[in-house]
Short mmCIF file of C-alpha atoms in Angstrom, two decimals:
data_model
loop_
_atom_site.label_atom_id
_atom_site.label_comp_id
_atom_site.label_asym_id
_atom_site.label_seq_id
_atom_site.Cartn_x
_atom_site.Cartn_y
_atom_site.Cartn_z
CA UNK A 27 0.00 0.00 0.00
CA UNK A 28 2.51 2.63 1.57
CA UNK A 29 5.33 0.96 -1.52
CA UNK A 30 2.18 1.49 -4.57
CA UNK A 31 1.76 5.84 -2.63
CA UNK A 32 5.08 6.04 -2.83
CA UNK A 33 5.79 5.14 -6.91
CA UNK A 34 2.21 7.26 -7.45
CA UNK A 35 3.95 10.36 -5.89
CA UNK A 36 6.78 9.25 -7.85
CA UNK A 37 5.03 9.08 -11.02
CA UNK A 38 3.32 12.54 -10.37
CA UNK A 39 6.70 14.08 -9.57
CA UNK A 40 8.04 12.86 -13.22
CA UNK A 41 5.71 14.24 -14.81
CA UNK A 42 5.25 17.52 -13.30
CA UNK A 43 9.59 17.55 -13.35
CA UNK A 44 9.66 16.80 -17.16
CA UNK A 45 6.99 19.40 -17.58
CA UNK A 46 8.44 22.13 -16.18
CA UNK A 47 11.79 21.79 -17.78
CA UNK A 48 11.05 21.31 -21.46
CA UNK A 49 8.54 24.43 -20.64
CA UNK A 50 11.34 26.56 -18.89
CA UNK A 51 13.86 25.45 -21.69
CA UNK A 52 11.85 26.96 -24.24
CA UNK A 53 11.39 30.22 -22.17
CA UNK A 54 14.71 31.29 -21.81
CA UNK A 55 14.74 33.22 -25.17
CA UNK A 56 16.48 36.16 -23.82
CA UNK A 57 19.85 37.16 -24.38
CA UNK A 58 22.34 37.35 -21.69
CA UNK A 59 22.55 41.30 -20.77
CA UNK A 60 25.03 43.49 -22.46
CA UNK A 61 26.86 44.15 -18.95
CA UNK A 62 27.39 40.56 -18.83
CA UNK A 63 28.49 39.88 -22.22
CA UNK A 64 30.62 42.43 -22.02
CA UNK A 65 32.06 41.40 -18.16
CA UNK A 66 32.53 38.06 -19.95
CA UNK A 67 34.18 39.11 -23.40
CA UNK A 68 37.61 40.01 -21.88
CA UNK A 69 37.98 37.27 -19.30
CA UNK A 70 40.37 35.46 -21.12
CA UNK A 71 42.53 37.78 -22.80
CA UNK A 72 45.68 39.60 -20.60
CA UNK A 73 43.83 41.79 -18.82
CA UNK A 74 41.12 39.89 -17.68
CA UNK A 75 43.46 37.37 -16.69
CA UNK A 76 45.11 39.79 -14.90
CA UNK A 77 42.52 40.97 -12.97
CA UNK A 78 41.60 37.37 -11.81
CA UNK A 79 45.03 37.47 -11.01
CA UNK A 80 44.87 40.50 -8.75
CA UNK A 81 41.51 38.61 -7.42
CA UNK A 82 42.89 36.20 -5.93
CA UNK A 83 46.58 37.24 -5.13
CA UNK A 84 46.97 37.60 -1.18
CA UNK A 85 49.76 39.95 -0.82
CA UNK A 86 47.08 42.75 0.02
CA UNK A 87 45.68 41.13 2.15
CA UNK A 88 49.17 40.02 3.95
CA UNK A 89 50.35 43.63 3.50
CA UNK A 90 47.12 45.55 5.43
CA UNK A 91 46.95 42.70 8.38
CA UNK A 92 50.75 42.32 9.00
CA UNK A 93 52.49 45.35 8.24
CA UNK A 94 49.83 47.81 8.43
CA UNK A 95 48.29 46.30 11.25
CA UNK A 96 44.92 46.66 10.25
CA UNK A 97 43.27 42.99 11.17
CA UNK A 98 39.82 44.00 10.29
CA UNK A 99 40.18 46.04 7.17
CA UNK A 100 42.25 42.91 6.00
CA UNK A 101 39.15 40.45 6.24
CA UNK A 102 36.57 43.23 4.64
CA UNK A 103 39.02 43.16 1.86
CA UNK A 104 39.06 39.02 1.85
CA UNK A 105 35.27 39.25 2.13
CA UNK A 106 35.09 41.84 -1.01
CA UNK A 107 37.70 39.55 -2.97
CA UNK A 108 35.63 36.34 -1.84
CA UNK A 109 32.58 38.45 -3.54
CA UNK A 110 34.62 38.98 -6.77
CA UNK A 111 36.42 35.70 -7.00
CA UNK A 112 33.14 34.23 -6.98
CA UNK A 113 31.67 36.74 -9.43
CA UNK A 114 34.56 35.98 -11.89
CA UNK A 115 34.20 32.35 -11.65
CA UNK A 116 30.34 32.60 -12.47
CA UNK A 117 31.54 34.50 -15.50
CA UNK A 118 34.10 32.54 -16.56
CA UNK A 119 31.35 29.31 -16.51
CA UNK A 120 28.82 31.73 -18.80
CA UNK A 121 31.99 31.93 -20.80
CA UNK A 122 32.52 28.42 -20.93
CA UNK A 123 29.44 27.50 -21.58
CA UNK A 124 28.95 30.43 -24.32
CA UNK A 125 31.56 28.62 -25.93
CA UNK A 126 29.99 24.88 -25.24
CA UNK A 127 26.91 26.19 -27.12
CA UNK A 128 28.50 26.89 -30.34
CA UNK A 129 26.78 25.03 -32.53
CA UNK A 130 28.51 22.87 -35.52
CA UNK A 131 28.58 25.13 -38.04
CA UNK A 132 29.25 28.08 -36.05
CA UNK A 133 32.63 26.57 -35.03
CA UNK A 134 34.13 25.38 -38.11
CA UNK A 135 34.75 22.42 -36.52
CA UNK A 136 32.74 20.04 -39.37
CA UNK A 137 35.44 17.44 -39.26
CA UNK A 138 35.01 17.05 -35.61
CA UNK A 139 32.26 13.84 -36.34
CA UNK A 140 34.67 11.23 -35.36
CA UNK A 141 33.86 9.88 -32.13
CA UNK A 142 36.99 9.53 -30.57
CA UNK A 143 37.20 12.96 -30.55
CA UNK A 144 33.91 13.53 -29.37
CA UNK A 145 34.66 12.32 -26.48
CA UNK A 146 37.83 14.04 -26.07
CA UNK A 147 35.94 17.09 -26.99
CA UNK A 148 33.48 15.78 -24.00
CA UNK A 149 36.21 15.36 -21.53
CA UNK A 150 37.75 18.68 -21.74
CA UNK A 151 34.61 20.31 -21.31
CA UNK A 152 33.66 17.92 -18.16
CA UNK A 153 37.25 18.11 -16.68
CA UNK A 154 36.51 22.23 -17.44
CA UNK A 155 33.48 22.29 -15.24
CA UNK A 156 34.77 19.87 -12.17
CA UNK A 157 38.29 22.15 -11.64
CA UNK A 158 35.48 25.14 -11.73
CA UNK A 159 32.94 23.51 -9.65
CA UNK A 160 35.96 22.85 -6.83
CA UNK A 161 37.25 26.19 -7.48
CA UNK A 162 33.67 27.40 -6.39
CA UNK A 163 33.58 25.26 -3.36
CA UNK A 164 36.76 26.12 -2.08
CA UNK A 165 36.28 30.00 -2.84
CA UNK A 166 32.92 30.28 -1.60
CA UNK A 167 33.77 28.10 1.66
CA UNK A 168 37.86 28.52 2.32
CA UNK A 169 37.99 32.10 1.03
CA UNK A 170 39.76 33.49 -2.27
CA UNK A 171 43.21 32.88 -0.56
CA UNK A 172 43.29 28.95 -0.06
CA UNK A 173 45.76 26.66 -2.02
CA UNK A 174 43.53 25.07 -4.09
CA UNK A 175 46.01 22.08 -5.06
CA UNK A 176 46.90 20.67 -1.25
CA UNK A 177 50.27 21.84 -0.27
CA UNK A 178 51.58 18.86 1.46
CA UNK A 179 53.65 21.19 4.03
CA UNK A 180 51.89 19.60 6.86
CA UNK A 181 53.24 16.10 5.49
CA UNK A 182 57.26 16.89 6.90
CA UNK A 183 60.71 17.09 5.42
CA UNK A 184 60.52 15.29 1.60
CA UNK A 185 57.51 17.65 0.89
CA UNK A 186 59.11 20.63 1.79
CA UNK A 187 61.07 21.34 -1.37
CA UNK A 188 57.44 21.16 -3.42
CA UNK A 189 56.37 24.10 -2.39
CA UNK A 190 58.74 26.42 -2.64
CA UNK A 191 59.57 25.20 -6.67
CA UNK A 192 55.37 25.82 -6.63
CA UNK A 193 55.84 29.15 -5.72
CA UNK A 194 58.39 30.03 -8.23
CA UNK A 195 56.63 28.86 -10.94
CA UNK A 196 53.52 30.61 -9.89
CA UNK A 197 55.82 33.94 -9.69
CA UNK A 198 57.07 33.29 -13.19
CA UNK A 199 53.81 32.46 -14.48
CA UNK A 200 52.67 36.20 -12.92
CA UNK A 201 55.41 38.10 -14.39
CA UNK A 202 54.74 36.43 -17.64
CA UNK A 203 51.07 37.58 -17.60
CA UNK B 15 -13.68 -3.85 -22.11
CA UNK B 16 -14.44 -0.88 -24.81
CA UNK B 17 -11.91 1.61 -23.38
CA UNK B 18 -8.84 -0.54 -23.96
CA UNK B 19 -9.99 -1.23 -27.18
CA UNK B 20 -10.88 2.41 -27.94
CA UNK B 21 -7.30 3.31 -27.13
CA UNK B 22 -5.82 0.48 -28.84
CA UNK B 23 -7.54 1.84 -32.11
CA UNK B 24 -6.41 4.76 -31.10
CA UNK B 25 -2.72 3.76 -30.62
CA UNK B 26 -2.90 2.45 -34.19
CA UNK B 27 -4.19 4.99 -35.93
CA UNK B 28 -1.83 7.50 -34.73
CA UNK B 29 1.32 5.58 -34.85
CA UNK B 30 0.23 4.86 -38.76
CA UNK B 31 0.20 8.40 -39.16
CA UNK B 32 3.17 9.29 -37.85
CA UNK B 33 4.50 6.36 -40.27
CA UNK B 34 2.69 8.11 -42.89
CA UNK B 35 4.61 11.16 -42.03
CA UNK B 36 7.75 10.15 -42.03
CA UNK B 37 7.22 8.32 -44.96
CA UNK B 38 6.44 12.02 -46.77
CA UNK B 39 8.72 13.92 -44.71
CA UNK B 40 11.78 11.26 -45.12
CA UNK B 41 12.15 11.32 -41.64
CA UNK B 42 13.00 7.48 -40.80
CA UNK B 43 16.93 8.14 -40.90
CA UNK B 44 16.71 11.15 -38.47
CA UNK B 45 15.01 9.44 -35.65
CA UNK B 46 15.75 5.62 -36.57
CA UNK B 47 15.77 3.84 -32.82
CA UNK B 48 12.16 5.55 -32.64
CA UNK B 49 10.89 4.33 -35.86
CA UNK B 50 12.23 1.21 -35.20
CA UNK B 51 10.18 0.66 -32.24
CA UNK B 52 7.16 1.93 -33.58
CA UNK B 53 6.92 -0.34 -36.10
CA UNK B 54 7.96 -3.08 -33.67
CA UNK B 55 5.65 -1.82 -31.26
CA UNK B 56 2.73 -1.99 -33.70
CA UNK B 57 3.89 -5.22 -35.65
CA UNK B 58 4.35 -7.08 -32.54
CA UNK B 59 0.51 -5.70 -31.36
CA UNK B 60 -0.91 -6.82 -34.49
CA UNK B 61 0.62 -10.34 -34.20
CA UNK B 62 0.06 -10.74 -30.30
CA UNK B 63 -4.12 -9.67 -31.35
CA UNK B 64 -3.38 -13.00 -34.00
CA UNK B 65 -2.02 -15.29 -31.70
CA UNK B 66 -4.87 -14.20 -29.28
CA UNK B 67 -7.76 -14.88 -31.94
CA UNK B 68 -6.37 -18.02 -33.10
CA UNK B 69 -4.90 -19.76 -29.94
CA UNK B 70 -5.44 -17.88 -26.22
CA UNK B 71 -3.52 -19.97 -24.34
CA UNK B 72 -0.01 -18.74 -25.82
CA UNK B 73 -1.32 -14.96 -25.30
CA UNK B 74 0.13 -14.73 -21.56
CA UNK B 75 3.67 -15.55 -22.95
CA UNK B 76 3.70 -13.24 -26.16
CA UNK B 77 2.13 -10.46 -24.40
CA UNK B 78 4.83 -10.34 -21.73
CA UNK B 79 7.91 -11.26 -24.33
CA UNK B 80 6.47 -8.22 -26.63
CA UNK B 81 6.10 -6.25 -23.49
CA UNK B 82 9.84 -7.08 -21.93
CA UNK B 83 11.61 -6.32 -25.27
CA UNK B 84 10.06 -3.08 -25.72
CA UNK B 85 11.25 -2.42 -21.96
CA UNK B 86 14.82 -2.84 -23.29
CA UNK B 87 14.32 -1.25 -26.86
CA UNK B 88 12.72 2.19 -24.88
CA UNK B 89 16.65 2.32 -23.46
CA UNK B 90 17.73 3.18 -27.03
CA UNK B 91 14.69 5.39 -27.55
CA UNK B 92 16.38 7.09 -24.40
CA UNK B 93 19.86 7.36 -26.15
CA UNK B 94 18.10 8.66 -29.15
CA UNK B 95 16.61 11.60 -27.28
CA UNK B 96 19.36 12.33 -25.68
CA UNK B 97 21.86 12.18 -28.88
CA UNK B 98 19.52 14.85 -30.48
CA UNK B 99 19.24 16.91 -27.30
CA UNK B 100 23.00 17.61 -27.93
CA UNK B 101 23.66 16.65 -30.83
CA UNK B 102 24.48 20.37 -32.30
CA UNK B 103 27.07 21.38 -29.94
CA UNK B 104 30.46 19.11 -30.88
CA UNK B 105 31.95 19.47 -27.13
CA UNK B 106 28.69 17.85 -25.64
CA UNK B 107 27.75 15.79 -28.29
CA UNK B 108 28.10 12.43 -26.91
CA UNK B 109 26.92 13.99 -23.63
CA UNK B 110 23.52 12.11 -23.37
CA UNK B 111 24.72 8.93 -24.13
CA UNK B 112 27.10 9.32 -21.42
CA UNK B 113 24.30 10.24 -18.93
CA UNK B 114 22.07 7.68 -20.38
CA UNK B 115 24.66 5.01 -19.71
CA UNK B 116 25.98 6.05 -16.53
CA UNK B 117 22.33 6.35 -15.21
CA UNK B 118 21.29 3.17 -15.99
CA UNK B 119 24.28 1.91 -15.29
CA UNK B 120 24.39 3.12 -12.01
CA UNK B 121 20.34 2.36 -11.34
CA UNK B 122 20.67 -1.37 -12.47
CA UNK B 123 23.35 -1.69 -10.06
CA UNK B 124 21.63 -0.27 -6.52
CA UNK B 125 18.05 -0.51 -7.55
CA UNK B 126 17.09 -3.38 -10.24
CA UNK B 127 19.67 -6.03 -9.66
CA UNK B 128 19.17 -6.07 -6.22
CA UNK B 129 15.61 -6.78 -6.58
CA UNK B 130 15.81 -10.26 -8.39
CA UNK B 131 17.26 -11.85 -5.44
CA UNK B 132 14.15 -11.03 -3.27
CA UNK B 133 12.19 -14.34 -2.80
CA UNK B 134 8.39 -14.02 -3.81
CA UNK B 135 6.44 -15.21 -7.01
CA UNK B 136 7.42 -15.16 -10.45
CA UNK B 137 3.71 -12.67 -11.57
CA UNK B 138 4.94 -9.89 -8.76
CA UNK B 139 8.92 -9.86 -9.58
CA UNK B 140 8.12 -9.77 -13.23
CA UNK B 141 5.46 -6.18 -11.89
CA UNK B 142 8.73 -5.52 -10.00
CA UNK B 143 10.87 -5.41 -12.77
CA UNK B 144 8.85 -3.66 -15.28
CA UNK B 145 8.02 -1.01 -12.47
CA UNK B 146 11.92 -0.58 -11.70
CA UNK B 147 13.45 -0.37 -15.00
CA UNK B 148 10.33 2.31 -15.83
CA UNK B 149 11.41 4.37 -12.90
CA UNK B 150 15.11 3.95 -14.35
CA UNK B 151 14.22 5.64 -17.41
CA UNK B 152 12.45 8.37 -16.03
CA UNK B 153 15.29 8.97 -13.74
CA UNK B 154 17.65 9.11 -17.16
CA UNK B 155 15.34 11.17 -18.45
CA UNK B 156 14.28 13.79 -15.83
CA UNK B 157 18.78 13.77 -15.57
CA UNK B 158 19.21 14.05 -19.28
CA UNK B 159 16.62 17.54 -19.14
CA UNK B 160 18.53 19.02 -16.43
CA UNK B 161 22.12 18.11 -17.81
CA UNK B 162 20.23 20.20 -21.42
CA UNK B 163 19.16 23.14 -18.70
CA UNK B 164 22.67 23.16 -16.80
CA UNK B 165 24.46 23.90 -19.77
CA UNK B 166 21.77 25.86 -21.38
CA UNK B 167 20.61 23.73 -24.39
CA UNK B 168 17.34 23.71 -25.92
CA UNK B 169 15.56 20.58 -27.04
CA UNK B 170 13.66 21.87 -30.55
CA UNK B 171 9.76 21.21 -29.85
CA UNK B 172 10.28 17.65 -31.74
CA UNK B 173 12.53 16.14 -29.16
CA UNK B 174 10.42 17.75 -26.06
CA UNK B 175 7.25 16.53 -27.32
CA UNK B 176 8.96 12.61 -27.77
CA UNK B 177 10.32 13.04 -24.40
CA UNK B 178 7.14 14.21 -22.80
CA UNK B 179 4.84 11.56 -24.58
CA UNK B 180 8.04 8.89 -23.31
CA UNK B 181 7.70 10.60 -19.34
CA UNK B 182 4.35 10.51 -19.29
CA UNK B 183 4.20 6.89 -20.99
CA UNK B 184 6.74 6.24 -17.98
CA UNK B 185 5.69 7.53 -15.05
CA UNK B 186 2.06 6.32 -15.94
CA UNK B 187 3.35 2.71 -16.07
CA UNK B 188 5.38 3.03 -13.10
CA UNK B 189 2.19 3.99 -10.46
CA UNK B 190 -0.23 1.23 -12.58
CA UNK B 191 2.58 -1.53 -12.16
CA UNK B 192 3.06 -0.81 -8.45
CA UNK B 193 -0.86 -0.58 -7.93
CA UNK B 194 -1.28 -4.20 -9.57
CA UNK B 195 1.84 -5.32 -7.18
CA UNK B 196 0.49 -3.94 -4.19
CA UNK B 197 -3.46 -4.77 -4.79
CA UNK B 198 -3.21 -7.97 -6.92
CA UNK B 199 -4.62 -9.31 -10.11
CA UNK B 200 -8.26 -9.77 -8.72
CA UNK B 201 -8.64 -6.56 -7.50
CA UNK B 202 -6.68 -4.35 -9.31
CA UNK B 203 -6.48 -6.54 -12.43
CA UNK B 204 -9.39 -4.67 -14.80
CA UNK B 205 -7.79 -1.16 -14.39
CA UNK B 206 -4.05 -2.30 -15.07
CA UNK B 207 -5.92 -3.61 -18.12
CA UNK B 208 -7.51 -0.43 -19.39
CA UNK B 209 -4.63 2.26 -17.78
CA UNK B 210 -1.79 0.57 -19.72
CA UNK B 211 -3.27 0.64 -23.63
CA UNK B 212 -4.68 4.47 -22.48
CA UNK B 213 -1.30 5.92 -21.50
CA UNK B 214 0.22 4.30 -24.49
CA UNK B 215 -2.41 6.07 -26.49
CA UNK B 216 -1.61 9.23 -24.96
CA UNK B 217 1.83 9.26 -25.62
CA UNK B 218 1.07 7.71 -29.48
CA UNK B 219 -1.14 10.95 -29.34
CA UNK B 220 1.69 13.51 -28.38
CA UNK B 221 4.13 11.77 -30.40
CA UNK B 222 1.87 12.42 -33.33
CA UNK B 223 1.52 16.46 -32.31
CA UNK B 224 5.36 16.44 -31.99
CA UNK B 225 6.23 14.99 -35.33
CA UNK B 226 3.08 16.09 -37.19
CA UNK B 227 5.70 19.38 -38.56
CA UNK B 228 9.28 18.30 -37.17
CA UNK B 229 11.46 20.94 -36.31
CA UNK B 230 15.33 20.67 -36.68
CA UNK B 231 17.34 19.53 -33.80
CA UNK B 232 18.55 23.70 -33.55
CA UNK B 233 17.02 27.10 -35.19
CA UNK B 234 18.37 27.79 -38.25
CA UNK B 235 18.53 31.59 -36.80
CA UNK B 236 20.30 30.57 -33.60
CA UNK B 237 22.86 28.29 -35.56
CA UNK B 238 23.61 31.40 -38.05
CA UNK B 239 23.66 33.38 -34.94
CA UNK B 240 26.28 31.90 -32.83
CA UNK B 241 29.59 32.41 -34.75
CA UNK B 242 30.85 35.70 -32.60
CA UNK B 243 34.20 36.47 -32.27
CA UNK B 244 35.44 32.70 -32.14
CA UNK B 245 38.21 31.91 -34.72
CA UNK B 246 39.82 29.46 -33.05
CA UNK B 247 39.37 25.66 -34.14
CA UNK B 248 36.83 24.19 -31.02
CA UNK B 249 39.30 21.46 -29.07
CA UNK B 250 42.23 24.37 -29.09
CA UNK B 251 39.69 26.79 -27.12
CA UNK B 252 38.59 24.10 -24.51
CA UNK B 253 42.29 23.05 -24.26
CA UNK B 254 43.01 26.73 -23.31
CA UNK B 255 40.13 27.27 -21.00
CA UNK B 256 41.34 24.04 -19.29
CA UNK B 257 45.03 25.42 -19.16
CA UNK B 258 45.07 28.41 -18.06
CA UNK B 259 42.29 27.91 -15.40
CA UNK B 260 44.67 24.95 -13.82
CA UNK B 261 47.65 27.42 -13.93
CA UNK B 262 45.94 30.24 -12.80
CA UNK B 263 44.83 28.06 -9.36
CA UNK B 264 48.17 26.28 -8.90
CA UNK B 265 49.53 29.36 -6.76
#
């Protein structure tokens, strides 16, 4: 009785699901808005790297808590970068996804039918959206500042010399943007 | 007794049309997997109607063969919606079939396997089965509708209205299977018998309003919109997204 409720509930649920997301699907005519296309435009050219760059680099931070002394401007100015990071990673997946949605033709891409590289095609984009969705997580719960990829500091002596070679190529990588 | 048949006729009629259609509209190569099981879901009716007017006693067994294949064959019709959900967009091409697979995949594993080693008679585990494997396919394809929304693709009015007609076909045999597990053949027996021909008929009849005037899988206007800015060959620009986001986070 309570087993042929449940799968009636469930059956109601499908269809009312189904429903409402082929009707939404067709609703969403509109266009993104121009302030957004045009946020999203420059994200991945040199200065919008950049500015991610400036997002999410913590010597500001480090500078106004530690030399400055000023403890509580520093985390208002974590909390506004937290804001932005976030903001710029929500733009970067409408990029993304901008890009996803070109369609066959659009893309020049006409000898992409084999399937092999379909589904290289498929795991780029995939691998794309998990490194964002963790980015996300750790942004929106850690703070703009956390290592992302786990330092292994904590670990003792042989993992010592990783991070410092990390940091240098993260430097180099800066002064090359 | 005249309802089932009512909807039966109905069934038929409709699924000739849509034959008909695609006959006119040369449609059979664009949506094969569903063609195919139209036919076989008609030709197999018209034969299990045969072996019922000639010889009764072998009904039972053809009704429930006919009815367990097209349990498997609406997997492909699955894949089939799903290929043409995506089917524009070269980076998420094969997209649905990896849902589809991983879905059932997944379900069959913690949900319909585990059910054939529960002890109890052979009538209710077959109910079991059919119910489980229908709710497995409206899980794919309630996943396969958000996976479209999440990345912002539109299924052309076609593909919604085969998916609907399949949900509804679905969920409708999901509650009437459970019913005749739960209240058994006597009681419940007479509605399972009218409630499964009507919500086939239903979905024959949205299936026909889908593919009466098919639409292509994208807008001609929206595919002669999208070229932008992009110059780049596709896999080079996801290689670079995927690039430079990993170097800009390894700090």
């Amino acid at each position: 009785m309570s087993t042929a409720f449940l799968y009636s509930i469930i059956a109601l649920l499908t269809i009312a699901v189904v429903a409402l997301l082929l009707r939404r699907s067709h609703g969403d005519d509109a266009p993104e808005t121009n302030s957004r296309q045009e946020f999203a435009n420059g994200l991945w050219e040199s200065q919008g790297l950049g500015l991610a760059e400036r997002i999410l680099d913590p010597s500001d931070y480090f500078w106004l808590r530690d030399e400055l002394g000023f403890p509580a401007l520093a985390e208002s100015l974590r909390d506004h970068r937290r804001h932005l990071a976030l903001k710029w990673l929500n733009a970067v997946r409408s990029s993304f996804s901008e890009v996803v949605r070109t369609p066959e033709a659009a893309s020049q891409s006409r000898t992409i039918g084999d399937t092999a590289d379909s589904w290289q095609l498929l795991g780029a984009t995939l691998r794309f959206h998990l490194l964002l969705s963790y980015a996300i997580v750790v942004v929106r719960f850690f703070g703009p500042y956390h290592r992302l990829i786990p330092s292994f500091t904590w670990m003792g002596a042989p993992w010592r010399v990783l991070p410092q070679s990390e940091l240098e190529r993260g430097s180099g990588l800066r002064r090359s943007a | 007794m005249v309802l089932p048949l009512t909807a039966a006729a109905l069934t038929y009629i409709l699924g000739i049309a849509i034959l008909v259609r695609a006959w006119q509209g040369k449609l059979f190569s664009r949506f094969s997997f569903f063609y195919s099981y139209l036919i076989y879901l008609l030709g197999t009716g018209v034969i299990m109607n045969l072996v019922d007017f000639l010889d009764g006693r072998h009904y039972p067994l053809v009704f429930w063969l006919r009815f367990l294949t097209l349990v498997v064959a609406e997997f492909a019709l699955l894949v089939e919606i799903g290929d043409h959900i995506f089917a524009p967009y070269p980076a998420i091409r094969n997209l649905g079939r990896l849902v589809t697979v991983a879905m059932t995949l997944v379900f069959s594993t913690v949900y319909v396997i585990p059910s054939f080693y529960l002890h109890r008679p052979s009538s209710v585990a077959v109910l079991d089965l059919v119910m489980r494997s229908a709710v497995t396919k409206c899980a794919v394809l309630v996943a396969l509708l958000v996976v479209a929304r999440f990345y912002g693709v539109r299924p052309s009015k076609t593909v919604a209205g085969l998916a609907l007609g399949l949900a509804l076909y679905l969920a409708v045999n999901t509650a009437n299977f459970a019913l005749a597990e739960s209240y058994g053949r006597e009681l419940y027996g007479p509605i399972f018998s009218t409630i499964g021909p009507l919500s086939q008929a239903l979905c024959v009849l949205i299936w026909t309003v889908a593919l009466w005037r098919p639409e292509p899988d994208m807008e001609p206007a929206r595919a002669v919109a999208a070229p932008r800015e992009f110059s780049e060959p596709l896999p080079n620009r996801l290689g670079k997204f995927n690039t430079v986001l990993t170097r800009l986070f390894r700090k």
